[in-house]
Amino acid sequence: MKYLYKMKKNKYIIRTAGFIAILSFLIACEPQMNDKPDIGPVLTPDMVSFTVTPGADAFHFVVTNTSDVTGISYWDLGNGTKGYGTTDTVVYSIAGVYTVQLTFVSRNGYAVKSMDFTQDTTDYSLFSAPMYVNLTGGIADLDGKTWKLDRSRWAYIAVGPTDDPNGWAWWGANPTDKAGTALVDDEITFKLDGFVVTYDNKGKSYVKEYRKNDPALASYYLNPVQNDGDWDVNYTTPVSGHWTIVTAGSTNSLVIISTAPIFPCFDVGAKNNTYLIRQVTSTLLELTCLSSYESWTNWHYYLCPV
């Protein structure tokens, strides 16, 4: 019994000594722990600057972050396109005032700086370019060209993974699919004059669940009703905005710029309101888009003229 008592006593002494040692270490370290590194003042807009300078021709420009602070640059280039990096290139093909916005992120926080940039020159070659003429009907068509989903084709709407360039590896709609939904009579019109886009849904739209659940759209999408896997919503149209085509290498993307939702007849929440143009002829518009809500989906559309 005395042996057991001595063992317990020794264990208690060891535990107590260990606790005192740890406590002494923490007390000794306390001044160092309170000594936080000085990372400088909180980042403010006046610490951020950038320039917009001429690029390869009269329509290309280079945006450059000239801030003295180290960080990461995110650009809103004012024409519906986004950018990333200390420098980036932007195309302004139409004369007008473009608001360029830099969001700069550093270890001291983030700051936003904006600048209005005036483009004085219009690239009139666009008015005869086949891609623009096929999309809009050309400058002579004052009413523009109206498109609807081409429900005669398989995969008129479809979806696949992001590494599927076609956007239909997982599912493609057959011509008879979605027949009783709100998407069947929707129309989208592109005008070359003024680069205006107008969406008309005849009172109801067809949207993905995450779109009808988005609080930012609560005042637009009303009375949602599930229908054939997705959702019919009441949405008052016509609504208009602007469109542009952004060229990067060999790819062309259609960018829709609007306050109210505008989309090619089925709202999947296209990332940055951007649609890759796979082909556009006088009788067919084929688009794909990534989702801003899902990082794993690529959506597909076939549209035909009304």
PDB file of C-alpha atoms in Angstrom:
ATOM      1  CA  MET A   1       0.000   0.000   0.000  1.00  0.00           C
ATOM      2  CA  LYS A   2       2.862   2.374   0.879  1.00  0.00           C
ATOM      3  CA  TYR A   3       4.382   1.560  -2.526  1.00  0.00           C
ATOM      4  CA  LEU A   4       1.144   2.395  -4.323  1.00  0.00           C
ATOM      5  CA  TYR A   5       0.784   5.586  -2.320  1.00  0.00           C
ATOM      6  CA  LYS A   6       4.344   6.598  -3.229  1.00  0.00           C
ATOM      7  CA  MET A   7       3.665   5.869  -6.936  1.00  0.00           C
ATOM      8  CA  LYS A   8       0.537   8.052  -6.928  1.00  0.00           C
ATOM      9  CA  LYS A   9       2.400  10.779  -5.075  1.00  0.00           C
ATOM     10  CA  ASN A  10       5.258  10.714  -7.589  1.00  0.00           C
ATOM     11  CA  LYS A  11       2.822  10.902 -10.547  1.00  0.00           C
ATOM     12  CA  TYR A  12       1.094  13.893  -8.951  1.00  0.00           C
ATOM     13  CA  ILE A  13       4.463  15.624  -8.414  1.00  0.00           C
ATOM     14  CA  ILE A  14       5.464  14.947 -12.030  1.00  0.00           C
ATOM     15  CA  ARG A  15       2.147  16.275 -13.418  1.00  0.00           C
ATOM     16  CA  THR A  16       2.377  19.366 -11.198  1.00  0.00           C
ATOM     17  CA  ALA A  17       5.963  20.010 -12.223  1.00  0.00           C
ATOM     18  CA  GLY A  18       5.008  19.628 -15.892  1.00  0.00           C
ATOM     19  CA  PHE A  19       2.139  22.088 -15.565  1.00  0.00           C
ATOM     20  CA  ILE A  20       4.397  24.636 -13.834  1.00  0.00           C
ATOM     21  CA  ALA A  21       6.995  24.238 -16.602  1.00  0.00           C
ATOM     22  CA  ILE A  22       4.404  24.860 -19.347  1.00  0.00           C
ATOM     23  CA  LEU A  23       2.989  27.842 -17.454  1.00  0.00           C
ATOM     24  CA  SER A  24       6.483  29.291 -17.014  1.00  0.00           C
ATOM     25  CA  PHE A  25       7.138  28.871 -20.751  1.00  0.00           C
ATOM     26  CA  LEU A  26       3.912  30.665 -21.692  1.00  0.00           C
ATOM     27  CA  ILE A  27       4.652  33.519 -19.289  1.00  0.00           C
ATOM     28  CA  ALA A  28       8.169  33.813 -20.676  1.00  0.00           C
ATOM     29  CA  CYS A  29       6.799  33.876 -24.242  1.00  0.00           C
ATOM     30  CA  GLU A  30       4.003  36.340 -23.569  1.00  0.00           C
ATOM     31  CA  PRO A  31       5.928  39.457 -24.595  1.00  0.00           C
ATOM     32  CA  GLN A  32       6.839  37.802 -27.924  1.00  0.00           C
ATOM     33  CA  MET A  33       3.253  36.654 -28.559  1.00  0.00           C
ATOM     34  CA  ASN A  34       1.982  40.175 -28.005  1.00  0.00           C
ATOM     35  CA  ASP A  35       4.674  41.476 -30.332  1.00  0.00           C
ATOM     36  CA  LYS A  36       2.641  41.306 -33.578  1.00  0.00           C
ATOM     37  CA  PRO A  37       4.469  42.102 -36.818  1.00  0.00           C
ATOM     38  CA  ASP A  38       3.891  45.564 -38.238  1.00  0.00           C
ATOM     39  CA  ILE A  39       2.239  45.093 -41.651  1.00  0.00           C
ATOM     40  CA  GLY A  40       1.657  48.780 -42.211  1.00  0.00           C
ATOM     41  CA  PRO A  41      -1.491  50.887 -42.544  1.00  0.00           C
ATOM     42  CA  VAL A  42      -4.820  49.541 -43.763  1.00  0.00           C
ATOM     43  CA  LEU A  43      -5.096  49.754 -47.540  1.00  0.00           C
ATOM     44  CA  THR A  44      -7.201  52.700 -48.778  1.00  0.00           C
ATOM     45  CA  PRO A  45      -8.225  53.813 -52.307  1.00  0.00           C
ATOM     46  CA  ASP A  46      -5.751  56.703 -52.293  1.00  0.00           C
ATOM     47  CA  MET A  47      -2.923  54.137 -52.046  1.00  0.00           C
ATOM     48  CA  VAL A  48      -4.097  52.469 -55.289  1.00  0.00           C
ATOM     49  CA  SER A  49      -3.424  53.747 -58.808  1.00  0.00           C
ATOM     50  CA  PHE A  50      -3.522  52.446 -62.359  1.00  0.00           C
ATOM     51  CA  THR A  51      -3.164  53.593 -65.953  1.00  0.00           C
ATOM     52  CA  VAL A  52      -4.924  52.882 -69.248  1.00  0.00           C
ATOM     53  CA  THR A  53      -2.500  53.202 -72.170  1.00  0.00           C
ATOM     54  CA  PRO A  54      -2.639  52.480 -75.934  1.00  0.00           C
ATOM     55  CA  GLY A  55      -2.091  48.899 -77.024  1.00  0.00           C
ATOM     56  CA  ALA A  56      -1.449  47.174 -80.353  1.00  0.00           C
ATOM     57  CA  ASP A  57      -3.913  49.337 -82.308  1.00  0.00           C
ATOM     58  CA  ALA A  58      -6.584  52.006 -81.871  1.00  0.00           C
ATOM     59  CA  PHE A  59      -8.972  49.564 -80.191  1.00  0.00           C
ATOM     60  CA  HIS A  60      -6.645  47.659 -77.833  1.00  0.00           C
ATOM     61  CA  PHE A  61      -5.575  49.176 -74.527  1.00  0.00           C
ATOM     62  CA  VAL A  62      -3.405  48.054 -71.630  1.00  0.00           C
ATOM     63  CA  VAL A  63      -4.460  48.513 -68.002  1.00  0.00           C
ATOM     64  CA  THR A  64      -1.584  48.545 -65.516  1.00  0.00           C
ATOM     65  CA  ASN A  65      -1.629  48.646 -61.745  1.00  0.00           C
ATOM     66  CA  THR A  66       0.901  51.321 -60.724  1.00  0.00           C
ATOM     67  CA  SER A  67       0.349  51.074 -56.942  1.00  0.00           C
ATOM     68  CA  ASP A  68       3.442  50.994 -54.727  1.00  0.00           C
ATOM     69  CA  VAL A  69       1.824  48.319 -52.558  1.00  0.00           C
ATOM     70  CA  THR A  70       2.288  44.618 -53.297  1.00  0.00           C
ATOM     71  CA  GLY A  71      -0.916  42.688 -53.945  1.00  0.00           C
ATOM     72  CA  ILE A  72      -3.279  41.093 -56.454  1.00  0.00           C
ATOM     73  CA  SER A  73      -5.238  43.012 -59.096  1.00  0.00           C
ATOM     74  CA  TYR A  74      -8.777  42.194 -60.231  1.00  0.00           C
ATOM     75  CA  TRP A  75     -10.234  44.269 -63.072  1.00  0.00           C
ATOM     76  CA  ASP A  76     -13.725  45.198 -64.212  1.00  0.00           C
ATOM     77  CA  LEU A  77     -12.941  46.652 -67.619  1.00  0.00           C
ATOM     78  CA  GLY A  78     -16.206  48.513 -68.158  1.00  0.00           C
ATOM     79  CA  ASN A  79     -17.240  46.657 -71.323  1.00  0.00           C
ATOM     80  CA  GLY A  80     -18.655  43.607 -69.574  1.00  0.00           C
ATOM     81  CA  THR A  81     -15.329  41.803 -69.309  1.00  0.00           C
ATOM     82  CA  LYS A  82     -13.168  40.990 -66.301  1.00  0.00           C
ATOM     83  CA  GLY A  83      -9.409  40.769 -65.934  1.00  0.00           C
ATOM     84  CA  TYR A  84      -6.706  39.597 -63.556  1.00  0.00           C
ATOM     85  CA  GLY A  85      -3.068  40.478 -62.939  1.00  0.00           C
ATOM     86  CA  THR A  86      -0.847  43.537 -62.692  1.00  0.00           C
ATOM     87  CA  THR A  87      -1.419  44.218 -66.398  1.00  0.00           C
ATOM     88  CA  ASP A  88      -4.191  43.158 -68.760  1.00  0.00           C
ATOM     89  CA  THR A  89      -5.413  43.982 -72.246  1.00  0.00           C
ATOM     90  CA  VAL A  90      -8.889  45.250 -73.100  1.00  0.00           C
ATOM     91  CA  VAL A  91     -10.640  45.955 -76.401  1.00  0.00           C
ATOM     92  CA  TYR A  92     -12.877  49.019 -76.787  1.00  0.00           C
ATOM     93  CA  SER A  93     -14.308  48.766 -80.309  1.00  0.00           C
ATOM     94  CA  ILE A  94     -17.086  51.330 -79.884  1.00  0.00           C
ATOM     95  CA  ALA A  95     -16.646  55.003 -79.047  1.00  0.00           C
ATOM     96  CA  GLY A  96     -17.868  55.853 -75.565  1.00  0.00           C
ATOM     97  CA  VAL A  97     -16.955  56.257 -71.914  1.00  0.00           C
ATOM     98  CA  TYR A  98     -15.906  53.073 -70.108  1.00  0.00           C
ATOM     99  CA  THR A  99     -15.593  52.868 -66.316  1.00  0.00           C
ATOM    100  CA  VAL A 100     -12.540  50.786 -65.439  1.00  0.00           C
ATOM    101  CA  GLN A 101     -12.497  49.457 -61.874  1.00  0.00           C
ATOM    102  CA  LEU A 102      -9.540  47.937 -60.065  1.00  0.00           C
ATOM    103  CA  THR A 103     -10.093  45.868 -56.934  1.00  0.00           C
ATOM    104  CA  PHE A 104      -6.689  45.543 -55.293  1.00  0.00           C
ATOM    105  CA  VAL A 105      -6.109  42.957 -52.564  1.00  0.00           C
ATOM    106  CA  SER A 106      -3.062  43.027 -50.275  1.00  0.00           C
ATOM    107  CA  ARG A 107      -2.037  41.770 -46.841  1.00  0.00           C
ATOM    108  CA  ASN A 108      -3.355  45.083 -45.457  1.00  0.00           C
ATOM    109  CA  GLY A 109      -6.888  44.591 -46.804  1.00  0.00           C
ATOM    110  CA  TYR A 110      -8.429  45.610 -50.108  1.00  0.00           C
ATOM    111  CA  ALA A 111      -9.404  48.799 -51.892  1.00  0.00           C
ATOM    112  CA  VAL A 112     -11.390  49.694 -54.990  1.00  0.00           C
ATOM    113  CA  LYS A 113     -10.371  52.409 -57.442  1.00  0.00           C
ATOM    114  CA  SER A 114     -12.319  53.499 -60.554  1.00  0.00           C
ATOM    115  CA  MET A 115     -11.483  55.606 -63.591  1.00  0.00           C
ATOM    116  CA  ASP A 116     -13.568  56.719 -66.580  1.00  0.00           C
ATOM    117  CA  PHE A 117     -11.777  56.085 -69.853  1.00  0.00           C
ATOM    118  CA  THR A 118     -12.970  57.680 -73.109  1.00  0.00           C
ATOM    119  CA  GLN A 119     -12.645  55.823 -76.393  1.00  0.00           C
ATOM    120  CA  ASP A 120     -13.006  58.271 -79.287  1.00  0.00           C
ATOM    121  CA  THR A 121     -12.843  55.767 -82.148  1.00  0.00           C
ATOM    122  CA  THR A 122     -15.303  53.148 -83.442  1.00  0.00           C
ATOM    123  CA  ASP A 123     -14.183  50.070 -85.331  1.00  0.00           C
ATOM    124  CA  TYR A 124     -16.598  50.254 -88.256  1.00  0.00           C
ATOM    125  CA  SER A 125     -15.294  46.980 -89.680  1.00  0.00           C
ATOM    126  CA  LEU A 126     -17.487  45.244 -87.097  1.00  0.00           C
ATOM    127  CA  PHE A 127     -20.582  46.309 -88.986  1.00  0.00           C
ATOM    128  CA  SER A 128     -19.684  44.058 -91.902  1.00  0.00           C
ATOM    129  CA  ALA A 129     -17.968  41.209 -90.015  1.00  0.00           C
ATOM    130  CA  PRO A 130     -19.867  37.919 -90.642  1.00  0.00           C
ATOM    131  CA  MET A 131     -20.106  37.048 -86.939  1.00  0.00           C
ATOM    132  CA  TYR A 132     -21.770  40.376 -86.128  1.00  0.00           C
ATOM    133  CA  VAL A 133     -24.010  40.330 -89.185  1.00  0.00           C
ATOM    134  CA  ASN A 134     -25.152  36.732 -88.546  1.00  0.00           C
ATOM    135  CA  LEU A 135     -25.916  37.508 -84.903  1.00  0.00           C
ATOM    136  CA  THR A 136     -27.806  40.768 -85.481  1.00  0.00           C
ATOM    137  CA  GLY A 137     -28.954  40.866 -89.093  1.00  0.00           C
ATOM    138  CA  GLY A 138     -26.516  43.702 -89.797  1.00  0.00           C
ATOM    139  CA  ILE A 139     -26.721  47.469 -89.585  1.00  0.00           C
ATOM    140  CA  ALA A 140     -29.593  47.610 -92.113  1.00  0.00           C
ATOM    141  CA  ASP A 141     -31.825  45.525 -89.816  1.00  0.00           C
ATOM    142  CA  LEU A 142     -32.954  48.239 -87.418  1.00  0.00           C
ATOM    143  CA  ASP A 143     -35.097  45.808 -85.404  1.00  0.00           C
ATOM    144  CA  GLY A 144     -32.216  43.408 -84.931  1.00  0.00           C
ATOM    145  CA  LYS A 145     -32.353  39.630 -85.165  1.00  0.00           C
ATOM    146  CA  THR A 146     -34.487  37.562 -82.791  1.00  0.00           C
ATOM    147  CA  TRP A 147     -33.506  34.066 -81.640  1.00  0.00           C
ATOM    148  CA  LYS A 148     -35.256  31.258 -79.752  1.00  0.00           C
ATOM    149  CA  LEU A 149     -34.133  27.830 -78.541  1.00  0.00           C
ATOM    150  CA  ASP A 150     -33.944  25.415 -81.476  1.00  0.00           C
ATOM    151  CA  ARG A 151     -36.106  22.648 -80.074  1.00  0.00           C
ATOM    152  CA  SER A 152     -35.833  20.641 -83.288  1.00  0.00           C
ATOM    153  CA  ARG A 153     -32.299  19.632 -82.244  1.00  0.00           C
ATOM    154  CA  TRP A 154     -31.042  17.225 -79.627  1.00  0.00           C
ATOM    155  CA  ALA A 155     -29.112  19.131 -76.923  1.00  0.00           C
ATOM    156  CA  TYR A 156     -30.865  22.440 -77.607  1.00  0.00           C
ATOM    157  CA  ILE A 157     -30.134  22.738 -73.908  1.00  0.00           C
ATOM    158  CA  ALA A 158     -27.580  20.398 -72.385  1.00  0.00           C
ATOM    159  CA  VAL A 159     -24.932  20.105 -69.694  1.00  0.00           C
ATOM    160  CA  GLY A 160     -21.599  18.437 -69.151  1.00  0.00           C
ATOM    161  CA  PRO A 161     -18.486  18.798 -67.004  1.00  0.00           C
ATOM    162  CA  THR A 162     -16.173  21.771 -67.463  1.00  0.00           C
ATOM    163  CA  ASP A 163     -13.678  19.622 -69.376  1.00  0.00           C
ATOM    164  CA  ASP A 164     -16.383  18.764 -71.930  1.00  0.00           C
ATOM    165  CA  PRO A 165     -16.149  21.520 -74.579  1.00  0.00           C
ATOM    166  CA  ASN A 166     -19.510  20.509 -76.077  1.00  0.00           C
ATOM    167  CA  GLY A 167     -21.355  20.865 -72.777  1.00  0.00           C
ATOM    168  CA  TRP A 168     -23.581  17.820 -73.314  1.00  0.00           C
ATOM    169  CA  ALA A 169     -21.720  14.780 -71.938  1.00  0.00           C
ATOM    170  CA  TRP A 170     -24.093  14.366 -68.976  1.00  0.00           C
ATOM    171  CA  TRP A 171     -27.449  15.263 -70.470  1.00  0.00           C
ATOM    172  CA  GLY A 172     -28.973  16.744 -73.601  1.00  0.00           C
ATOM    173  CA  ALA A 173     -32.627  17.686 -74.091  1.00  0.00           C
ATOM    174  CA  ASN A 174     -34.550  15.838 -76.772  1.00  0.00           C
ATOM    175  CA  PRO A 175     -36.882  17.926 -78.984  1.00  0.00           C
ATOM    176  CA  THR A 176     -39.918  16.896 -76.939  1.00  0.00           C
ATOM    177  CA  ASP A 177     -38.288  17.560 -73.539  1.00  0.00           C
ATOM    178  CA  LYS A 178     -39.327  20.604 -71.481  1.00  0.00           C
ATOM    179  CA  ALA A 179     -42.365  21.048 -73.749  1.00  0.00           C
ATOM    180  CA  GLY A 180     -44.630  22.329 -70.984  1.00  0.00           C
ATOM    181  CA  THR A 181     -42.166  24.764 -69.430  1.00  0.00           C
ATOM    182  CA  ALA A 182     -41.790  28.530 -69.650  1.00  0.00           C
ATOM    183  CA  LEU A 183     -38.707  28.397 -71.887  1.00  0.00           C
ATOM    184  CA  VAL A 184     -40.530  27.315 -75.052  1.00  0.00           C
ATOM    185  CA  ASP A 185     -41.697  30.790 -76.119  1.00  0.00           C
ATOM    186  CA  ASP A 186     -38.800  32.930 -74.891  1.00  0.00           C
ATOM    187  CA  GLU A 187     -36.947  35.163 -77.358  1.00  0.00           C
ATOM    188  CA  ILE A 188     -33.709  37.144 -77.319  1.00  0.00           C
ATOM    189  CA  THR A 189     -32.943  39.909 -79.838  1.00  0.00           C
ATOM    190  CA  PHE A 190     -29.549  41.359 -80.781  1.00  0.00           C
ATOM    191  CA  LYS A 191     -29.249  44.710 -82.546  1.00  0.00           C
ATOM    192  CA  LEU A 192     -26.071  45.968 -84.171  1.00  0.00           C
ATOM    193  CA  ASP A 193     -27.240  49.566 -83.892  1.00  0.00           C
ATOM    194  CA  GLY A 194     -26.259  50.542 -80.362  1.00  0.00           C
ATOM    195  CA  PHE A 195     -25.290  46.941 -79.501  1.00  0.00           C
ATOM    196  CA  VAL A 196     -28.622  46.469 -77.728  1.00  0.00           C
ATOM    197  CA  VAL A 197     -29.911  43.095 -76.498  1.00  0.00           C
ATOM    198  CA  THR A 198     -33.556  42.556 -75.511  1.00  0.00           C
ATOM    199  CA  TYR A 199     -35.083  39.562 -73.746  1.00  0.00           C
ATOM    200  CA  ASP A 200     -38.816  38.770 -73.976  1.00  0.00           C
ATOM    201  CA  ASN A 201     -40.276  35.806 -72.058  1.00  0.00           C
ATOM    202  CA  LYS A 202     -44.024  36.421 -72.545  1.00  0.00           C
ATOM    203  CA  GLY A 203     -44.380  36.744 -68.747  1.00  0.00           C
ATOM    204  CA  LYS A 204     -42.593  33.625 -67.451  1.00  0.00           C
ATOM    205  CA  SER A 205     -39.008  32.392 -67.462  1.00  0.00           C
ATOM    206  CA  TYR A 206     -37.403  29.013 -66.856  1.00  0.00           C
ATOM    207  CA  VAL A 207     -34.524  29.024 -64.372  1.00  0.00           C
ATOM    208  CA  LYS A 208     -32.292  26.759 -62.329  1.00  0.00           C
ATOM    209  CA  GLU A 209     -33.145  26.300 -58.643  1.00  0.00           C
ATOM    210  CA  TYR A 210     -30.101  28.250 -57.455  1.00  0.00           C
ATOM    211  CA  ARG A 211     -31.245  31.208 -59.553  1.00  0.00           C
ATOM    212  CA  LYS A 212     -34.764  31.300 -58.114  1.00  0.00           C
ATOM    213  CA  ASN A 213     -33.194  30.995 -54.633  1.00  0.00           C
ATOM    214  CA  ASP A 214     -30.729  33.865 -55.178  1.00  0.00           C
ATOM    215  CA  PRO A 215     -31.729  36.767 -52.861  1.00  0.00           C
ATOM    216  CA  ALA A 216     -30.386  39.253 -55.407  1.00  0.00           C
ATOM    217  CA  LEU A 217     -33.069  38.094 -57.861  1.00  0.00           C
ATOM    218  CA  ALA A 218     -35.976  37.990 -55.412  1.00  0.00           C
ATOM    219  CA  SER A 219     -37.550  41.139 -56.858  1.00  0.00           C
ATOM    220  CA  TYR A 220     -37.345  39.773 -60.412  1.00  0.00           C
ATOM    221  CA  TYR A 221     -38.258  36.086 -60.097  1.00  0.00           C
ATOM    222  CA  LEU A 222     -41.669  35.722 -58.465  1.00  0.00           C
ATOM    223  CA  ASN A 223     -44.009  32.836 -57.634  1.00  0.00           C
ATOM    224  CA  PRO A 224     -41.623  29.978 -58.508  1.00  0.00           C
ATOM    225  CA  VAL A 225     -43.230  26.664 -59.510  1.00  0.00           C
ATOM    226  CA  GLN A 226     -41.193  23.519 -60.102  1.00  0.00           C
ATOM    227  CA  ASN A 227     -41.728  22.170 -63.601  1.00  0.00           C
ATOM    228  CA  ASP A 228     -39.918  19.231 -65.214  1.00  0.00           C
ATOM    229  CA  GLY A 229     -36.839  19.417 -63.008  1.00  0.00           C
ATOM    230  CA  ASP A 230     -36.330  23.187 -62.990  1.00  0.00           C
ATOM    231  CA  TRP A 231     -38.473  26.237 -62.169  1.00  0.00           C
ATOM    232  CA  ASP A 232     -40.995  28.475 -63.897  1.00  0.00           C
ATOM    233  CA  VAL A 233     -40.971  31.993 -62.459  1.00  0.00           C
ATOM    234  CA  ASN A 234     -43.025  35.091 -63.148  1.00  0.00           C
ATOM    235  CA  TYR A 235     -40.675  37.707 -64.566  1.00  0.00           C
ATOM    236  CA  THR A 236     -41.780  40.938 -66.215  1.00  0.00           C
ATOM    237  CA  THR A 237     -40.151  41.551 -69.598  1.00  0.00           C
ATOM    238  CA  PRO A 238     -39.144  42.822 -72.164  1.00  0.00           C
ATOM    239  CA  VAL A 239     -35.888  44.007 -70.592  1.00  0.00           C
ATOM    240  CA  SER A 240     -32.936  45.461 -72.481  1.00  0.00           C
ATOM    241  CA  GLY A 241     -29.203  45.795 -71.995  1.00  0.00           C
ATOM    242  CA  HIS A 242     -26.085  45.757 -74.144  1.00  0.00           C
ATOM    243  CA  TRP A 243     -23.894  43.080 -75.623  1.00  0.00           C
ATOM    244  CA  THR A 244     -20.312  42.812 -76.780  1.00  0.00           C
ATOM    245  CA  ILE A 245     -18.106  40.159 -78.298  1.00  0.00           C
ATOM    246  CA  VAL A 246     -14.730  39.587 -76.646  1.00  0.00           C
ATOM    247  CA  THR A 247     -11.997  37.869 -78.645  1.00  0.00           C
ATOM    248  CA  ALA A 248      -9.217  35.976 -76.875  1.00  0.00           C
ATOM    249  CA  GLY A 249      -6.886  34.117 -79.195  1.00  0.00           C
ATOM    250  CA  SER A 250      -9.077  31.982 -81.453  1.00  0.00           C
ATOM    251  CA  THR A 251     -12.189  32.144 -79.245  1.00  0.00           C
ATOM    252  CA  ASN A 252     -15.050  34.631 -79.262  1.00  0.00           C
ATOM    253  CA  SER A 253     -17.356  35.162 -76.304  1.00  0.00           C
ATOM    254  CA  LEU A 254     -20.701  36.910 -76.172  1.00  0.00           C
ATOM    255  CA  VAL A 255     -20.990  39.100 -73.062  1.00  0.00           C
ATOM    256  CA  ILE A 256     -24.383  40.442 -71.948  1.00  0.00           C
ATOM    257  CA  ILE A 257     -24.360  43.619 -69.862  1.00  0.00           C
ATOM    258  CA  SER A 258     -27.608  44.375 -68.055  1.00  0.00           C
ATOM    259  CA  THR A 259     -29.149  45.266 -64.720  1.00  0.00           C
ATOM    260  CA  ALA A 260     -32.093  42.868 -64.963  1.00  0.00           C
ATOM    261  CA  PRO A 261     -31.450  39.244 -65.958  1.00  0.00           C
ATOM    262  CA  ILE A 262     -30.999  38.622 -69.690  1.00  0.00           C
ATOM    263  CA  PHE A 263     -30.060  35.178 -70.988  1.00  0.00           C
ATOM    264  CA  PRO A 264     -30.638  32.905 -74.011  1.00  0.00           C
ATOM    265  CA  CYS A 265     -34.027  31.616 -72.865  1.00  0.00           C
ATOM    266  CA  PHE A 266     -32.886  29.364 -69.959  1.00  0.00           C
ATOM    267  CA  ASP A 267     -31.224  30.966 -66.938  1.00  0.00           C
ATOM    268  CA  VAL A 268     -28.376  28.770 -65.686  1.00  0.00           C
ATOM    269  CA  GLY A 269     -26.488  31.671 -64.077  1.00  0.00           C
ATOM    270  CA  ALA A 270     -23.764  32.097 -66.693  1.00  0.00           C
ATOM    271  CA  LYS A 271     -20.454  33.081 -65.142  1.00  0.00           C
ATOM    272  CA  ASN A 272     -19.804  36.795 -65.741  1.00  0.00           C
ATOM    273  CA  ASN A 273     -22.795  36.747 -68.117  1.00  0.00           C
ATOM    274  CA  THR A 274     -20.410  35.312 -70.700  1.00  0.00           C
ATOM    275  CA  TYR A 275     -21.206  32.739 -73.399  1.00  0.00           C
ATOM    276  CA  LEU A 276     -18.596  31.111 -75.610  1.00  0.00           C
ATOM    277  CA  ILE A 277     -19.669  31.349 -79.265  1.00  0.00           C
ATOM    278  CA  ARG A 278     -19.090  27.899 -80.736  1.00  0.00           C
ATOM    279  CA  GLN A 279     -20.660  28.920 -84.025  1.00  0.00           C
ATOM    280  CA  VAL A 280     -22.958  31.591 -85.395  1.00  0.00           C
ATOM    281  CA  THR A 281     -24.379  31.359 -88.890  1.00  0.00           C
ATOM    282  CA  SER A 282     -27.414  32.948 -90.472  1.00  0.00           C
ATOM    283  CA  THR A 283     -29.547  30.036 -89.178  1.00  0.00           C
ATOM    284  CA  LEU A 284     -27.806  28.751 -86.033  1.00  0.00           C
ATOM    285  CA  LEU A 285     -26.334  30.175 -82.840  1.00  0.00           C
ATOM    286  CA  GLU A 286     -24.468  27.676 -80.661  1.00  0.00           C
ATOM    287  CA  LEU A 287     -23.269  28.776 -77.223  1.00  0.00           C
ATOM    288  CA  THR A 288     -21.750  27.257 -74.099  1.00  0.00           C
ATOM    289  CA  CYS A 289     -21.287  28.820 -70.678  1.00  0.00           C
ATOM    290  CA  LEU A 290     -19.860  28.027 -67.287  1.00  0.00           C
ATOM    291  CA  SER A 291     -22.033  28.454 -64.203  1.00  0.00           C
ATOM    292  CA  SER A 292     -21.333  31.096 -61.565  1.00  0.00           C
ATOM    293  CA  TYR A 293     -22.999  28.831 -58.971  1.00  0.00           C
ATOM    294  CA  GLU A 294     -21.383  25.488 -59.816  1.00  0.00           C
ATOM    295  CA  SER A 295     -17.681  25.102 -60.562  1.00  0.00           C
ATOM    296  CA  TRP A 296     -18.169  21.782 -62.351  1.00  0.00           C
ATOM    297  CA  THR A 297     -20.768  22.436 -65.085  1.00  0.00           C
ATOM    298  CA  ASN A 298     -20.616  23.604 -68.694  1.00  0.00           C
ATOM    299  CA  TRP A 299     -24.000  24.383 -70.301  1.00  0.00           C
ATOM    300  CA  HIS A 300     -24.903  24.173 -73.977  1.00  0.00           C
ATOM    301  CA  TYR A 301     -27.467  26.020 -76.141  1.00  0.00           C
ATOM    302  CA  TYR A 302     -28.701  25.777 -79.718  1.00  0.00           C
ATOM    303  CA  LEU A 303     -30.753  28.752 -80.920  1.00  0.00           C
ATOM    304  CA  CYS A 304     -32.384  29.491 -84.268  1.00  0.00           C
ATOM    305  CA  PRO A 305     -33.918  32.666 -85.750  1.00  0.00           C
ATOM    306  CA  VAL A 306     -37.589  33.317 -85.038  1.00  0.00           C
TER     307      VAL A 306
END
